[in-house]
């Protein structure tokens, strides 16, 4: 089989081939890339470009990697399928009140009540919070990727640069009980 072509950009490596197959060796490499990234995350992009109709990625988070709460417009669907580790998905109303929390874990670690797949089909604010040192998941998002349109940051989100506000926000999420 022909080896996939890859190109690397900040925080991402694009893997392009007619057939893409990933192994545990790729996951080990992904963990190293995430551990060395300034924001603790790295992704393999399995789509050709931001213009692709389907944005498909294998994402690794290391440590406490913060994603500001965001939503996607009507017609944009996002799903997470766990590969390794554990993370929580929080959902919020427009005012920033937590309205849901879903704990995700890989299928092999899941009992019949554990969730390994999560899909957001309507515009609601959400974020992910890692619960293990490394989290690896498969994300699929309707494309094309248009910054500030495809992913709309919540007005109540702490800025990524404000570490004190981010820490406070994460503490509040950790205190939430369903």
Coordinates of C-alpha atoms in Angstrom, one line a residue:
X1 CA 0.0 0.0 0.0
X2 CA 1.2 3.5 -0.8
X3 CA 2.4 5.5 2.2
X4 CA 0.3 8.5 3.1
X5 CA 1.7 12.0 2.3
X6 CA 1.8 14.3 5.3
X7 CA 2.3 18.0 5.9
X8 CA 2.7 19.6 9.3
X9 CA 1.3 23.0 10.4
X10 CA 1.0 24.6 13.8
X11 CA -0.6 22.0 16.1
X12 CA -1.6 19.7 13.2
X13 CA -0.3 17.2 10.7
X14 CA -2.3 16.6 7.5
X15 CA -2.3 13.0 6.4
X16 CA -3.4 12.5 2.9
X17 CA -3.8 9.3 0.9
X18 CA -6.6 7.4 -0.9
X19 CA -6.7 5.0 2.0
X20 CA -5.5 6.1 5.4
X21 CA -4.7 3.6 8.1
X22 CA -3.4 4.5 11.5
X23 CA -1.7 2.2 14.0
X24 CA -0.8 2.4 17.7
X25 CA 2.6 3.7 16.6
X26 CA 0.7 6.8 15.2
X27 CA -1.0 7.3 18.6
X28 CA 2.3 7.1 20.4
X29 CA 3.7 9.7 18.1
X30 CA 0.6 11.9 18.6
X31 CA 1.1 11.8 22.3
X32 CA 4.7 13.0 22.0
X33 CA 3.6 15.8 19.7
X34 CA 0.9 16.9 22.1
X35 CA 3.2 16.7 25.1
X36 CA 5.7 19.0 23.3
X37 CA 3.0 21.4 22.0
X38 CA 2.7 24.7 23.9
X39 CA -1.0 24.2 24.4
X40 CA -0.9 20.5 25.2
X41 CA -2.7 19.3 22.1
X42 CA -2.0 18.1 18.6
X43 CA -4.1 16.6 15.8
X44 CA -3.8 14.4 12.7
X45 CA -6.1 16.0 10.1
X46 CA -7.5 13.3 7.8
X47 CA -9.1 15.7 5.5
X48 CA -7.3 17.5 2.6
X49 CA -8.0 21.1 3.6
X50 CA -10.1 23.6 5.6
X51 CA -12.4 23.6 2.5
X52 CA -13.3 19.9 2.8
X53 CA -17.0 19.1 3.3
X54 CA -16.0 16.7 6.2
X55 CA -13.3 17.8 8.7
X56 CA -12.0 14.5 10.3
X57 CA -9.3 14.4 12.9
X58 CA -7.6 12.3 15.5
X59 CA -6.9 14.7 18.4
X60 CA -4.6 14.2 21.4
X61 CA -4.9 16.3 24.5
X62 CA -2.1 16.2 27.2
X63 CA -2.6 17.6 30.6
X64 CA -5.2 20.3 31.1
X65 CA -5.7 21.5 27.6
X66 CA -8.4 24.2 27.5
X67 CA -10.9 24.7 24.7
X68 CA -13.1 27.8 25.1
X69 CA -16.8 26.9 25.1
X70 CA -18.1 27.3 21.5
X71 CA -21.0 26.3 19.3
X72 CA -21.4 25.5 15.7
X73 CA -24.1 27.1 13.5
X74 CA -27.2 25.2 12.3
X75 CA -26.2 22.5 9.8
X76 CA -22.8 21.9 11.3
X77 CA -22.6 18.7 13.2
X78 CA -19.7 17.6 15.5
X79 CA -19.0 14.2 17.0
X80 CA -16.4 12.7 19.3
X81 CA -15.5 9.0 19.4
X82 CA -13.1 8.1 22.2
X83 CA -10.0 6.1 21.5
X84 CA -7.9 6.5 24.7
X85 CA -8.3 8.3 28.1
X86 CA -11.3 10.0 29.5
X87 CA -12.9 13.4 29.1
X88 CA -16.0 15.3 30.0
X89 CA -18.2 17.2 27.5
X90 CA -20.0 20.1 29.1
X91 CA -23.0 21.9 27.5
X92 CA -24.2 25.4 28.3
X93 CA -27.1 27.6 27.7
X94 CA -26.6 31.0 26.0
X95 CA -26.0 32.7 29.5
X96 CA -23.2 30.3 30.3
X97 CA -25.1 28.1 32.8
X98 CA -24.1 24.4 32.6
X99 CA -27.0 22.4 31.4
X100 CA -25.3 19.0 30.9
X101 CA -22.2 16.9 31.5
X102 CA -21.2 13.7 29.7
X103 CA -18.3 11.6 30.8
X104 CA -16.6 9.9 27.8
X105 CA -14.3 6.8 27.8
X106 CA -13.1 4.4 25.2
X107 CA -15.4 1.5 24.3
X108 CA -13.1 -1.1 25.8
X109 CA -13.2 0.8 29.1
X110 CA -16.9 1.3 29.0
X111 CA -19.5 -0.7 30.8
X112 CA -23.0 -0.7 29.4
X113 CA -23.7 2.7 31.0
X114 CA -20.5 4.4 29.9
X115 CA -20.6 6.7 26.9
X116 CA -17.9 6.4 24.2
X117 CA -19.5 8.5 21.5
X118 CA -21.0 12.0 21.7
X119 CA -22.6 14.0 18.9
X120 CA -23.7 17.6 18.9
X121 CA -26.3 18.2 16.2
X122 CA -27.7 21.7 17.1
X123 CA -26.1 25.0 18.0
X124 CA -25.4 24.7 21.7
X125 CA -22.3 25.9 23.5
X126 CA -20.0 23.1 24.6
X127 CA -16.4 22.3 25.7
X128 CA -14.3 19.3 26.5
X129 CA -12.3 18.8 29.7
X130 CA -9.6 16.1 29.9
X131 CA -9.9 13.6 32.8
X132 CA -6.7 11.7 32.2
X133 CA -3.1 12.6 31.4
X134 CA -3.7 11.8 27.7
X135 CA -6.9 11.9 25.8
X136 CA -7.2 10.7 22.2
X137 CA -10.4 10.9 20.3
X138 CA -11.7 10.9 16.7
X139 CA -13.6 14.1 15.9
X140 CA -15.7 14.6 12.8
X141 CA -17.1 18.0 11.9
X142 CA -19.2 19.3 9.0
X143 CA -17.0 21.5 6.8
X144 CA -15.8 23.7 5.4
X145 CA -13.9 25.1 8.3
X146 CA -14.4 28.9 8.4
X147 CA -12.8 30.5 11.5
X148 CA -15.3 32.5 13.7
X149 CA -18.2 31.0 11.7
X150 CA -17.8 27.2 12.0
X151 CA -16.8 27.5 15.7
X152 CA -18.3 30.5 17.5
X153 CA -16.7 31.2 20.9
X154 CA -19.1 31.8 23.7
X155 CA -19.2 35.3 25.1
X156 CA -18.8 33.9 28.6
X157 CA -15.6 32.0 27.8
X158 CA -12.4 33.0 29.6
X159 CA -9.7 34.0 27.2
X160 CA -7.1 31.3 26.7
X161 CA -4.4 33.8 27.6
X162 CA -6.0 34.5 31.0
X163 CA -4.7 31.5 33.0
X164 CA -6.3 32.6 36.3
X165 CA -9.7 33.0 34.7
X166 CA -9.3 29.6 32.9
X167 CA -8.3 27.9 36.1
X168 CA -11.3 29.4 37.9
X169 CA -13.6 28.3 35.0
X170 CA -12.3 24.7 35.1
X171 CA -12.7 24.6 38.9
X172 CA -16.4 25.6 38.5
X173 CA -16.8 22.9 35.8
X174 CA -15.3 20.4 38.2
X175 CA -17.7 21.3 40.9
X176 CA -20.8 20.7 38.7
X177 CA -22.9 17.7 39.6
X178 CA -25.5 16.2 37.3

